[in-house]
Coordinates of C-alpha atoms in Angstrom, one line a residue:
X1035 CA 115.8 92.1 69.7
X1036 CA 114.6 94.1 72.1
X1037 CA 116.9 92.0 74.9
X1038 CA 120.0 91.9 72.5
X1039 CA 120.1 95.8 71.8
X1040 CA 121.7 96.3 75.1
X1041 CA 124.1 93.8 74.9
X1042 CA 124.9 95.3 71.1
X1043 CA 124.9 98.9 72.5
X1044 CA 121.8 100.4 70.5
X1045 CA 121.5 103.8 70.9
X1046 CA 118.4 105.5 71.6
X1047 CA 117.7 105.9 68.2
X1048 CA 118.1 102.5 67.2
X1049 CA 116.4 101.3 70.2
X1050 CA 113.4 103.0 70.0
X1051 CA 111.7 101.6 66.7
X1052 CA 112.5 98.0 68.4
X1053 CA 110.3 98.8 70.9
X1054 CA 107.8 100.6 69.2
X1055 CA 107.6 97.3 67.1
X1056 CA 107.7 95.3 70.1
X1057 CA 104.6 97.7 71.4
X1058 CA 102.8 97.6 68.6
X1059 CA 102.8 93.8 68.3
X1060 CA 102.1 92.9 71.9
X1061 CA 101.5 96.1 74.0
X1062 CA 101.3 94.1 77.0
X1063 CA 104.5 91.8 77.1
X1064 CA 105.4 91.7 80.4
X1065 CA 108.7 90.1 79.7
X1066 CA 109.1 92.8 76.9
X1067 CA 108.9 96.0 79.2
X1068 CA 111.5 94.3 81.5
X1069 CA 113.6 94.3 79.2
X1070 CA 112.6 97.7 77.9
X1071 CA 113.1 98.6 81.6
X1072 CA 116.4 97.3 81.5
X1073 CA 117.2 99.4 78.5
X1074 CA 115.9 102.9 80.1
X1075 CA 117.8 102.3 84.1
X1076 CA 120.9 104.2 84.6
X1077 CA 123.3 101.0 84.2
X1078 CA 122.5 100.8 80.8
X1079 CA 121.6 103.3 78.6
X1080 CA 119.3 105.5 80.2
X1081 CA 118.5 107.2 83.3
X1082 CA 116.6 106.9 86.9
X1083 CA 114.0 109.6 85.2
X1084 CA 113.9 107.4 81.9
X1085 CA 113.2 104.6 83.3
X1086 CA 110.6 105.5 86.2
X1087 CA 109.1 107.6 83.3
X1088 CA 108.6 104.3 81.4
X1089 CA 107.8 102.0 85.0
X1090 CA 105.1 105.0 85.7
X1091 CA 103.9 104.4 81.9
X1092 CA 103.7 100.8 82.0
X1093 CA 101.7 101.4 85.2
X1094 CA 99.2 103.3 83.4
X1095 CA 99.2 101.0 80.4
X1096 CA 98.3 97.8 82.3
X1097 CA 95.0 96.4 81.6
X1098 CA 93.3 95.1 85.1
X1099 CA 94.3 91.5 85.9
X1100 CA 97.8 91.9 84.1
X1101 CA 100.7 91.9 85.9
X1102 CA 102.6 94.5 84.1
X1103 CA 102.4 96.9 86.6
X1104 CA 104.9 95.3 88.3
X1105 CA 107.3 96.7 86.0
X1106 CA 107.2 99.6 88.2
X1107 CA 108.4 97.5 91.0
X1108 CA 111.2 96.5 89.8
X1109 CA 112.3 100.5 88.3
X1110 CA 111.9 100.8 92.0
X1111 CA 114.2 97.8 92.9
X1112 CA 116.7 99.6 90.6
X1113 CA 116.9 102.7 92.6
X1114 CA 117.6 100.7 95.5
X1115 CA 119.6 98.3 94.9
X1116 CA 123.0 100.5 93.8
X1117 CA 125.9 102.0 96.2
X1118 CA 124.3 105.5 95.9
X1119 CA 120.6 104.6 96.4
X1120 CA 118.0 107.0 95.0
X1121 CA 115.4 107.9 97.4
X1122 CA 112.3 106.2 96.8
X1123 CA 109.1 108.4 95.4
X1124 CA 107.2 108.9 98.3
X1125 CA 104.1 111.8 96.5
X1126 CA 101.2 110.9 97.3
X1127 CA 101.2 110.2 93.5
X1128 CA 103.7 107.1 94.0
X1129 CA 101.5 105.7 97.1
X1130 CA 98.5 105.6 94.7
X1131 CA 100.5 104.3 92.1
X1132 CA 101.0 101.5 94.4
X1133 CA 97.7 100.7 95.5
X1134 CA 96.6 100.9 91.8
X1135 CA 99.4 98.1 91.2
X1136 CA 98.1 96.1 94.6
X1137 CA 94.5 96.5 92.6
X1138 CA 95.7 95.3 89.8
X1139 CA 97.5 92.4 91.0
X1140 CA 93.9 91.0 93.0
X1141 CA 92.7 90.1 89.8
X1142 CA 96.0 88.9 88.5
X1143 CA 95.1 84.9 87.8
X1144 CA 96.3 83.7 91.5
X1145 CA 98.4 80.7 89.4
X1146 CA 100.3 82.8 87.2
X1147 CA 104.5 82.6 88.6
X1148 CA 105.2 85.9 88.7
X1149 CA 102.2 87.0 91.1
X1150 CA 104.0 85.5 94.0
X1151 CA 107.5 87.5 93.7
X1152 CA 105.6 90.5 92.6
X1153 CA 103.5 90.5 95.8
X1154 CA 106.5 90.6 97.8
X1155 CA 107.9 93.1 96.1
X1156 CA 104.4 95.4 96.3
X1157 CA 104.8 94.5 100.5
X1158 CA 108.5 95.8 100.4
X1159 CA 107.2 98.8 99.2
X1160 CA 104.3 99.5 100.9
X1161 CA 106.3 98.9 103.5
X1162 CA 108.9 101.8 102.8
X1163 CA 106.6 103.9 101.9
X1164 CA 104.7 103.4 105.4
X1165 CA 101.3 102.3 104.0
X1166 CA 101.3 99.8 106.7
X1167 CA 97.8 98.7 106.3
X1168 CA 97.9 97.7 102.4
X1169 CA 101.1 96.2 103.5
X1170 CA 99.7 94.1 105.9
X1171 CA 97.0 93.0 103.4
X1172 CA 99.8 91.9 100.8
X1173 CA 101.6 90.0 103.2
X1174 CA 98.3 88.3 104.1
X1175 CA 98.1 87.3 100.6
X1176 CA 101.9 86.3 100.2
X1177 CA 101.1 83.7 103.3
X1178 CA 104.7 82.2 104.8
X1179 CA 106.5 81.9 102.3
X1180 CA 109.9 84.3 102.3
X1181 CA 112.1 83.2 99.6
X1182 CA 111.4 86.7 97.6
X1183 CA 114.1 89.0 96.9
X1184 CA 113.6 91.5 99.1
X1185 CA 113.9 89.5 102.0
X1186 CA 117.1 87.9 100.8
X1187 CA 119.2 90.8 100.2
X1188 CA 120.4 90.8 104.4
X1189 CA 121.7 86.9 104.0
X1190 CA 118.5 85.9 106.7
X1191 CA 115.2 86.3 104.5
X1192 CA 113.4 84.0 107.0
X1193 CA 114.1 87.0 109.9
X1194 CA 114.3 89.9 107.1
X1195 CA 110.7 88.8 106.0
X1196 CA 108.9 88.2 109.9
X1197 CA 110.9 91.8 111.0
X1198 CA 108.8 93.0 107.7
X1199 CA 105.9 91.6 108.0
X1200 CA 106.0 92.3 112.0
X1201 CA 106.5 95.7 111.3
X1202 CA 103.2 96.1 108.9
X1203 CA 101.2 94.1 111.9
X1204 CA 102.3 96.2 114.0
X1205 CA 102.1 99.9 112.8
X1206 CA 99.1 98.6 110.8
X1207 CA 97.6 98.7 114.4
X1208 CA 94.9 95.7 112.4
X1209 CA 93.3 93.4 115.0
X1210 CA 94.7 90.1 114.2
X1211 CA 92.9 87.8 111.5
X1212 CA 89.7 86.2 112.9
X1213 CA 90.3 82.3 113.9
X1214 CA 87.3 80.5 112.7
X1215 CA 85.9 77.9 115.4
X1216 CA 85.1 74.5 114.3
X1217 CA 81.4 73.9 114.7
X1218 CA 80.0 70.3 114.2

């Protein structure tokens, strides 16, 4: 219900006990705060404070190893992604919000689907918000593959991702990853 009261155009009163049903029930749902996310963003029936007030809350709400924290990614993927861009929070608030969601995310089960994406999006980011070092780390992580949405947005993600990923290398000023020699 929660997905359908957009498309029904629920107003906030209506929407909210969904939710807080929703919440009750499983207070962890990632796919349930997307959608909630959905709800709160400016395109629907919100705003950019509603829903980075819920993304920040959803932050805080996320039990270590979940990826729910992510949801915040993706509030910040909203700003971005319109004509007339929002600036991205760049407190020092937002950058620790961000390494608590890169924190969260190392103990994320390394086979669940939605790490991969979510890492790229945490590198984008980092990235923007010039913490070039945790950057670097994520991309580490990600390995080569660029197939992520932020990388695809320019048409080229292969030369969207490398510029990226040069870029955190680079003003990371990290000595390169140790090559391990063979010994036998």
């Amino acid at each position: 219900m929660v997905t359908a009261a957009r498309g029904a155009q629920y107003g906030r009163a209506e929407f909210r006990p969904l939710w807080d049903g929703l919440a009750a029930r499983a207070p962890h749902h990632y796919e349930g705060h997307w959608q909630a996310l959905q709800y709160w963003c400016a395109k629907w029936f919100g705003s950019d404070r509603l829903m980075m007030r819920f993304a920040r809350q959803a932050v805080r709400k996320a039990p270590q190893g979940s990826p729910l924290a992510g949801v915040y990614l993706h509030a910040l993927n909203e700003l971005t992604d319109r004509p007339a861009a929002s600036p991205l929070p760049a407190t020092h608030a937002a950058k620790n919000r961000l390494e608590r969601i890169a924190a969260s995310f190392d103990e994320v089960d390394p086979d669940d689907e939605r790490l991969p994406v979510l890492r790229h999006l945490l590198a984008h980011y980092m990235l923007k918000s010039r913490m070039y070092g945790p950057a670097l780390k994520q991309f580490r992580l990600i390995g080569p593959w660029c197939g992520a949405e932020p990388w695809r947005e320019d048409g080229d993600p292969v030369t969207a991702f490398e510029t990226a990923r040069g870029t955190a290398v680079r003003l990371s000023r990290a000595p390169p990853p140790r090559r391990s020699t063979p010994t036998g």
